C-alpha cells in the first residue's frame, strides 16, 4: 500500500480549521488536524509547499519513520507551524492504520485503561451570580469537573480571559487583533472571592479549575495559588509564561495548589524540565500542536514516570479530528488526568461527522476502525476561510502584556 494523494482542506464553519486528508492506492483515507489558531494559513502553506510532495509514494504503515523524516529531515525543527503540520500527517496515518487493522486506534495504543474519559466544561459569567448559574448547568448535565472564569468588576479591565456572552467562546475574531486592558491587582483581589462563592454553593466534591492564561509573574502566581488553597483546585492553569521554567520552581516553594501547563507546547523539549523536576502536576500538550499521537504519547510516557498526569487542551480551536484522536490516547494511557471539552458549533459537527459521544461526565471515543471521524468536503466548501486573529492585552498604562 502507498500514499497516492494528499490534500489540505481549509474551512470556516463558525471558526477556521485546517484538515489534511490522505488517500492510499487501496482506497483507504485518513484525516489529521493542522489547525493553529490565528495562523491557520501558515500551516496550510507549510503542508502544501513542503510536506505533501514528499508524502506521495510513501508506505502509510511506516508512521514512526514518516514522523522522523518530517522532523529530522526539516532541519529547522520544532515550532508550532512545523509540529502542527507533522501532527496532521501523523494523525491521518494512525487513522489509516486503524482502518487497515479493523480496530479503533485506542486498541492499537494498548487498549482501554479506563471505561470513559472524564471531561471538564467551561463555566463563566460577567457576575458571580451568572457564573453560579453557568456552573449549575454543567452539574445538571453530569459534569464532575468545571473550569471557573469570572469577569473582574473593575473599570481597569476591559476583558477577562474565558468570559463571554456567546454560547461558544471563540476569542479569535477580527482580522487585526483586538486589544484588551488588564489589571493584575484587580484580578488578584477578586478571584479568591469567586472560588469561595462556588465552593459555598456546590460543596467540596465538584472538581474546580482556573485558567490564568500566562498573565502573572511567578511570585504573583504563588500568591494566587496560596490564596486559592482553601478551595482545593484540581489545577491552576498557565499561571506564568513557560519560557522561564525556573519560575515554576518559585511557585512550588510557596503553594500546594496543583499547576497545569502546556497547551502552547509543541515538543517534549518544551516540558522536559518541568516534568523531570516535578514542577507541574498536569501537562496540557495536545495532539495537533505537539506533533500528533506519536509524539504526544512520548510526552505522556515521560510524564507518567514523574507523577505528572495529563490534561490535554480541548478548546474549539481543535477540530473534532483532534478531539477524537485525543480521546483514543486518553483512554489508553495510565496517567490520564482530565480532558478539556468544549462542544463545537452545529456547523462544525456537520463538517466533521464523528462517532465520539458525551454521557454523564465522560466522553467515549468511537468504536469504528481508525479515529471514527471524517470531513464532509462538500459541507466544508460551504464555509470559506475568514481571517481571524487572537486578541492582545495591554496594562492600564499601555504596556503590552501576555494575552
mmCIF file with all atom_site columns, N, CA and C in Angstrom, residues 195-236:
data_model
loop_
_atom_site.group_PDB
_atom_site.id
_atom_site.type_symbol
_atom_site.label_atom_id
_atom_site.label_alt_id
_atom_site.label_comp_id
_atom_site.label_asym_id
_atom_site.label_entity_id
_atom_site.label_seq_id
_atom_site.pdbx_PDB_ins_code
_atom_site.Cartn_x
_atom_site.Cartn_y
_atom_site.Cartn_z
_atom_site.occupancy
_atom_site.B_iso_or_equiv
_atom_site.pdbx_formal_charge
_atom_site.auth_seq_id
_atom_site.auth_comp_id
_atom_site.auth_asym_id
_atom_site.auth_atom_id
_atom_site.pdbx_PDB_model_num
ATOM 1   N N  . UNK A 1 195 ? -14.044 31.868 43.988 1.00 0.00 ? 195 UNK A N  1
ATOM 2   C CA . UNK A 1 195 ? -13.986 30.448 44.341 1.00 0.00 ? 195 UNK A CA 1
ATOM 3   C C  . UNK A 1 195 ? -14.651 30.176 45.681 1.00 0.00 ? 195 UNK A C  1
ATOM 4   N N  . UNK A 1 196 ? -14.606 31.136 46.577 1.00 0.00 ? 196 UNK A N  1
ATOM 5   C CA . UNK A 1 196 ? -15.323 30.979 47.839 1.00 0.00 ? 196 UNK A CA 1
ATOM 6   C C  . UNK A 1 196 ? -16.818 30.827 47.587 1.00 0.00 ? 196 UNK A C  1
ATOM 7   N N  . UNK A 1 197 ? -17.339 31.619 46.660 1.00 0.00 ? 197 UNK A N  1
ATOM 8   C CA . UNK A 1 197 ? -18.767 31.545 46.337 1.00 0.00 ? 197 UNK A CA 1
ATOM 9   C C  . UNK A 1 197 ? -19.126 30.223 45.675 1.00 0.00 ? 197 UNK A C  1
ATOM 10  N N  . UNK A 1 198 ? -18.264 29.740 44.778 1.00 0.00 ? 198 UNK A N  1
ATOM 11  C CA . UNK A 1 198 ? -18.546 28.474 44.076 1.00 0.00 ? 198 UNK A CA 1
ATOM 12  C C  . UNK A 1 198 ? -18.516 27.306 45.057 1.00 0.00 ? 198 UNK A C  1
ATOM 13  N N  . UNK A 1 199 ? -17.516 27.273 45.930 1.00 0.00 ? 199 UNK A N  1
ATOM 14  C CA . UNK A 1 199 ? -17.444 26.175 46.907 1.00 0.00 ? 199 UNK A CA 1
ATOM 15  C C  . UNK A 1 199 ? -18.643 26.226 47.868 1.00 0.00 ? 199 UNK A C  1
ATOM 16  N N  . UNK A 1 200 ? -19.029 27.422 48.282 1.00 0.00 ? 200 UNK A N  1
ATOM 17  C CA . UNK A 1 200 ? -20.176 27.538 49.187 1.00 0.00 ? 200 UNK A CA 1
ATOM 18  C C  . UNK A 1 200 ? -21.450 27.014 48.543 1.00 0.00 ? 200 UNK A C  1
ATOM 19  N N  . UNK A 1 201 ? -21.574 27.199 47.220 1.00 0.00 ? 201 UNK A N  1
ATOM 20  C CA . UNK A 1 201 ? -22.784 26.794 46.504 1.00 0.00 ? 201 UNK A CA 1
ATOM 21  C C  . UNK A 1 201 ? -22.780 25.318 46.159 1.00 0.00 ? 201 UNK A C  1
ATOM 22  N N  . UNK A 1 202 ? -21.612 24.765 45.790 1.00 0.00 ? 202 UNK A N  1
ATOM 23  C CA . UNK A 1 202 ? -21.593 23.414 45.222 1.00 0.00 ? 202 UNK A CA 1
ATOM 24  C C  . UNK A 1 202 ? -20.836 22.394 46.064 1.00 0.00 ? 202 UNK A C  1
ATOM 25  N N  . UNK A 1 203 ? -20.251 22.808 47.159 1.00 0.00 ? 203 UNK A N  1
ATOM 26  C CA . UNK A 1 203 ? -19.616 21.858 48.069 1.00 0.00 ? 203 UNK A CA 1
ATOM 27  C C  . UNK A 1 203 ? -18.261 21.376 47.601 1.00 0.00 ? 203 UNK A C  1
ATOM 28  N N  . UNK A 1 204 ? -17.682 20.412 48.334 1.00 0.00 ? 204 UNK A N  1
ATOM 29  C CA . UNK A 1 204 ? -16.298 20.006 48.087 1.00 0.00 ? 204 UNK A CA 1
ATOM 30  C C  . UNK A 1 204 ? -16.096 18.981 46.973 1.00 0.00 ? 204 UNK A C  1
ATOM 31  N N  . UNK A 1 205 ? -17.156 18.316 46.513 1.00 0.00 ? 205 UNK A N  1
ATOM 32  C CA . UNK A 1 205 ? -16.971 17.201 45.580 1.00 0.00 ? 205 UNK A CA 1
ATOM 33  C C  . UNK A 1 205 ? -16.658 17.648 44.156 1.00 0.00 ? 205 UNK A C  1
ATOM 34  N N  . UNK A 1 206 ? -17.205 18.763 43.731 1.00 0.00 ? 206 UNK A N  1
ATOM 35  C CA . UNK A 1 206 ? -17.008 19.220 42.353 1.00 0.00 ? 206 UNK A CA 1
ATOM 36  C C  . UNK A 1 206 ? -15.564 19.655 42.153 1.00 0.00 ? 206 UNK A C  1
ATOM 37  N N  . UNK A 1 207 ? -14.941 19.145 41.121 1.00 0.00 ? 207 UNK A N  1
ATOM 38  C CA . UNK A 1 207 ? -13.560 19.499 40.816 1.00 0.00 ? 207 UNK A CA 1
ATOM 39  C C  . UNK A 1 207 ? -13.536 20.853 40.105 1.00 0.00 ? 207 UNK A C  1
ATOM 40  N N  . UNK A 1 208 ? -12.726 21.773 40.624 1.00 0.00 ? 208 UNK A N  1
ATOM 41  C CA . UNK A 1 208 ? -12.685 23.132 40.101 1.00 0.00 ? 208 UNK A CA 1
ATOM 42  C C  . UNK A 1 208 ? -11.310 23.436 39.515 1.00 0.00 ? 208 UNK A C  1
ATOM 43  N N  . UNK A 1 209 ? -11.324 24.163 38.389 1.00 0.00 ? 209 UNK A N  1
ATOM 44  C CA . UNK A 1 209 ? -10.098 24.549 37.708 1.00 0.00 ? 209 UNK A CA 1
ATOM 45  C C  . UNK A 1 209 ? -10.169 26.022 37.366 1.00 0.00 ? 209 UNK A C  1
ATOM 46  N N  . UNK A 1 210 ? -9.004  26.619 37.112 1.00 0.00 ? 210 UNK A N  1
ATOM 47  C CA . UNK A 1 210 ? -8.974  28.028 36.726 1.00 0.00 ? 210 UNK A CA 1
ATOM 48  C C  . UNK A 1 210 ? -7.798  28.263 35.788 1.00 0.00 ? 210 UNK A C  1
ATOM 49  N N  . UNK A 1 211 ? -8.021  29.090 34.753 1.00 0.00 ? 211 UNK A N  1
ATOM 50  C CA . UNK A 1 211 ? -7.003  29.402 33.752 1.00 0.00 ? 211 UNK A CA 1
ATOM 51  C C  . UNK A 1 211 ? -6.547  30.845 33.923 1.00 0.00 ? 211 UNK A C  1
ATOM 52  N N  . UNK A 1 212 ? -5.282  31.045 34.279 1.00 0.00 ? 212 UNK A N  1
ATOM 53  C CA . UNK A 1 212 ? -4.708  32.384 34.418 1.00 0.00 ? 212 UNK A CA 1
ATOM 54  C C  . UNK A 1 212 ? -4.281  32.940 33.057 1.00 0.00 ? 212 UNK A C  1
ATOM 55  N N  . UNK A 1 213 ? -3.977  32.051 32.132 1.00 0.00 ? 213 UNK A N  1
ATOM 56  C CA . UNK A 1 213 ? -3.604  32.402 30.760 1.00 0.00 ? 213 UNK A CA 1
ATOM 57  C C  . UNK A 1 213 ? -2.331  33.248 30.693 1.00 0.00 ? 213 UNK A C  1
ATOM 58  N N  . UNK A 1 214 ? -1.328  32.796 31.427 1.00 0.00 ? 214 UNK A N  1
ATOM 59  C CA . UNK A 1 214 ? 0.049   33.329 31.359 1.00 0.00 ? 214 UNK A CA 1
ATOM 60  C C  . UNK A 1 214 ? 0.177   34.770 31.826 1.00 0.00 ? 214 UNK A C  1
ATOM 61  N N  . UNK A 1 215 ? -0.734  35.265 32.661 1.00 0.00 ? 215 UNK A N  1
ATOM 62  C CA . UNK A 1 215 ? -0.790  36.710 32.900 1.00 0.00 ? 215 UNK A CA 1
ATOM 63  C C  . UNK A 1 215 ? -0.078  37.180 34.170 1.00 0.00 ? 215 UNK A C  1
ATOM 64  N N  . UNK A 1 216 ? 0.521   36.264 34.940 1.00 0.00 ? 216 UNK A N  1
ATOM 65  C CA . UNK A 1 216 ? 1.145   36.654 36.193 1.00 0.00 ? 216 UNK A CA 1
ATOM 66  C C  . UNK A 1 216 ? 2.654   36.434 36.161 1.00 0.00 ? 216 UNK A C  1
ATOM 67  N N  . UNK A 1 217 ? 3.353   37.047 37.105 1.00 0.00 ? 217 UNK A N  1
ATOM 68  C CA . UNK A 1 217 ? 4.745   36.713 37.364 1.00 0.00 ? 217 UNK A CA 1
ATOM 69  C C  . UNK A 1 217 ? 4.765   35.537 38.331 1.00 0.00 ? 217 UNK A C  1
ATOM 70  N N  . UNK A 1 218 ? 5.904   34.861 38.507 1.00 0.00 ? 218 UNK A N  1
ATOM 71  C CA . UNK A 1 218 ? 5.935   33.716 39.425 1.00 0.00 ? 218 UNK A CA 1
ATOM 72  C C  . UNK A 1 218 ? 5.501   34.057 40.848 1.00 0.00 ? 218 UNK A C  1
ATOM 73  N N  . UNK A 1 219 ? 5.930   35.183 41.387 1.00 0.00 ? 219 UNK A N  1
ATOM 74  C CA . UNK A 1 219 ? 5.553   35.491 42.763 1.00 0.00 ? 219 UNK A CA 1
ATOM 75  C C  . UNK A 1 219 ? 4.076   35.866 42.853 1.00 0.00 ? 219 UNK A C  1
ATOM 76  N N  . UNK A 1 220 ? 3.537   36.499 41.810 1.00 0.00 ? 220 UNK A N  1
ATOM 77  C CA . UNK A 1 220 ? 2.092   36.763 41.782 1.00 0.00 ? 220 UNK A CA 1
ATOM 78  C C  . UNK A 1 220 ? 1.306   35.467 41.708 1.00 0.00 ? 220 UNK A C  1
ATOM 79  N N  . UNK A 1 221 ? 1.799   34.519 40.889 1.00 0.00 ? 221 UNK A N  1
ATOM 80  C CA . UNK A 1 221 ? 1.130   33.223 40.781 1.00 0.00 ? 221 UNK A CA 1
ATOM 81  C C  . UNK A 1 221 ? 1.202   32.459 42.093 1.00 0.00 ? 221 UNK A C  1
ATOM 82  N N  . UNK A 1 222 ? 2.334   32.563 42.792 1.00 0.00 ? 222 UNK A N  1
ATOM 83  C CA . UNK A 1 222 ? 2.469   31.914 44.097 1.00 0.00 ? 222 UNK A CA 1
ATOM 84  C C  . UNK A 1 222 ? 1.469   32.497 45.087 1.00 0.00 ? 222 UNK A C  1
ATOM 85  N N  . UNK A 1 223 ? 1.319   33.807 45.054 1.00 0.00 ? 223 UNK A N  1
ATOM 86  C CA . UNK A 1 223 ? 0.350   34.470 45.929 1.00 0.00 ? 223 UNK A CA 1
ATOM 87  C C  . UNK A 1 223 ? -1.070  34.002 45.629 1.00 0.00 ? 223 UNK A C  1
ATOM 88  N N  . UNK A 1 224 ? -1.412  33.899 44.339 1.00 0.00 ? 224 UNK A N  1
ATOM 89  C CA . UNK A 1 224 ? -2.750  33.434 43.972 1.00 0.00 ? 224 UNK A CA 1
ATOM 90  C C  . UNK A 1 224 ? -2.958  31.980 44.390 1.00 0.00 ? 224 UNK A C  1
ATOM 91  N N  . UNK A 1 225 ? -1.951  31.130 44.103 1.00 0.00 ? 225 UNK A N  1
ATOM 92  C CA . UNK A 1 225 ? -2.069  29.728 44.490 1.00 0.00 ? 225 UNK A CA 1
ATOM 93  C C  . UNK A 1 225 ? -2.290  29.552 45.972 1.00 0.00 ? 225 UNK A C  1
ATOM 94  N N  . UNK A 1 226 ? -1.573  30.348 46.782 1.00 0.00 ? 226 UNK A N  1
ATOM 95  C CA . UNK A 1 226 ? -1.742  30.285 48.236 1.00 0.00 ? 226 UNK A CA 1
ATOM 96  C C  . UNK A 1 226 ? -3.156  30.735 48.629 1.00 0.00 ? 226 UNK A C  1
ATOM 97  N N  . UNK A 1 227 ? -3.643  31.801 48.006 1.00 0.00 ? 227 UNK A N  1
ATOM 98  C CA . UNK A 1 227 ? -4.971  32.311 48.346 1.00 0.00 ? 227 UNK A CA 1
ATOM 99  C C  . UNK A 1 227 ? -6.071  31.323 47.982 1.00 0.00 ? 227 UNK A C  1
ATOM 100 N N  . UNK A 1 228 ? -5.830  30.479 46.956 1.00 0.00 ? 228 UNK A N  1
ATOM 101 C CA . UNK A 1 228 ? -6.853  29.541 46.497 1.00 0.00 ? 228 UNK A CA 1
ATOM 102 C C  . UNK A 1 228 ? -6.769  28.181 47.182 1.00 0.00 ? 228 UNK A C  1
ATOM 103 N N  . UNK A 1 229 ? -5.783  27.953 48.010 1.00 0.00 ? 229 UNK A N  1
ATOM 104 C CA . UNK A 1 229 ? -5.629  26.649 48.655 1.00 0.00 ? 229 UNK A CA 1
ATOM 105 C C  . UNK A 1 229 ? -6.865  26.206 49.436 1.00 0.00 ? 229 UNK A C  1
ATOM 106 N N  . UNK A 1 230 ? -7.584  27.102 50.134 1.00 0.00 ? 230 UNK A N  1
ATOM 107 C CA . UNK A 1 230 ? -8.772  26.636 50.867 1.00 0.00 ? 230 UNK A CA 1
ATOM 108 C C  . UNK A 1 230 ? -9.868  26.055 49.982 1.00 0.00 ? 230 UNK A C  1
ATOM 109 N N  . UNK A 1 231 ? -9.807  26.320 48.674 1.00 0.00 ? 231 UNK A N  1
ATOM 110 C CA . UNK A 1 231 ? -10.878 25.890 47.776 1.00 0.00 ? 231 UNK A CA 1
ATOM 111 C C  . UNK A 1 231 ? -10.488 24.665 46.953 1.00 0.00 ? 231 UNK A C  1
ATOM 112 N N  . UNK A 1 232 ? -9.315  24.102 47.239 1.00 0.00 ? 232 UNK A N  1
ATOM 113 C CA . UNK A 1 232 ? -8.900  22.787 46.715 1.00 0.00 ? 232 UNK A CA 1
ATOM 114 C C  . UNK A 1 232 ? -9.088  22.667 45.206 1.00 0.00 ? 232 UNK A C  1
ATOM 115 N N  . UNK A 1 233 ? -8.421  23.534 44.446 1.00 0.00 ? 233 UNK A N  1
ATOM 116 C CA . UNK A 1 233 ? -8.486  23.442 42.994 1.00 0.00 ? 233 UNK A CA 1
ATOM 117 C C  . UNK A 1 233 ? -7.842  22.140 42.511 1.00 0.00 ? 233 UNK A C  1
ATOM 118 N N  . UNK A 1 234 ? -8.397  21.589 41.444 1.00 0.00 ? 234 UNK A N  1
ATOM 119 C CA . UNK A 1 234 ? -7.737  20.479 40.769 1.00 0.00 ? 234 UNK A CA 1
ATOM 120 C C  . UNK A 1 234 ? -6.485  20.974 40.065 1.00 0.00 ? 234 UNK A C  1
ATOM 121 N N  . UNK A 1 235 ? -6.574  22.167 39.446 1.00 0.00 ? 235 UNK A N  1
ATOM 122 C CA . UNK A 1 235 ? -5.364  22.789 38.933 1.00 0.00 ? 235 UNK A CA 1
ATOM 123 C C  . UNK A 1 235 ? -5.555  24.280 38.698 1.00 0.00 ? 235 UNK A C  1
ATOM 124 N N  . UNK A 1 236 ? -4.431  24.976 38.723 1.00 0.00 ? 236 UNK A N  1
ATOM 125 C CA . UNK A 1 236 ? -4.305  26.361 38.308 1.00 0.00 ? 236 UNK A CA 1
ATOM 126 C C  . UNK A 1 236 ? -3.517  26.336 37.007 1.00 0.00 ? 236 UNK A C  1
#
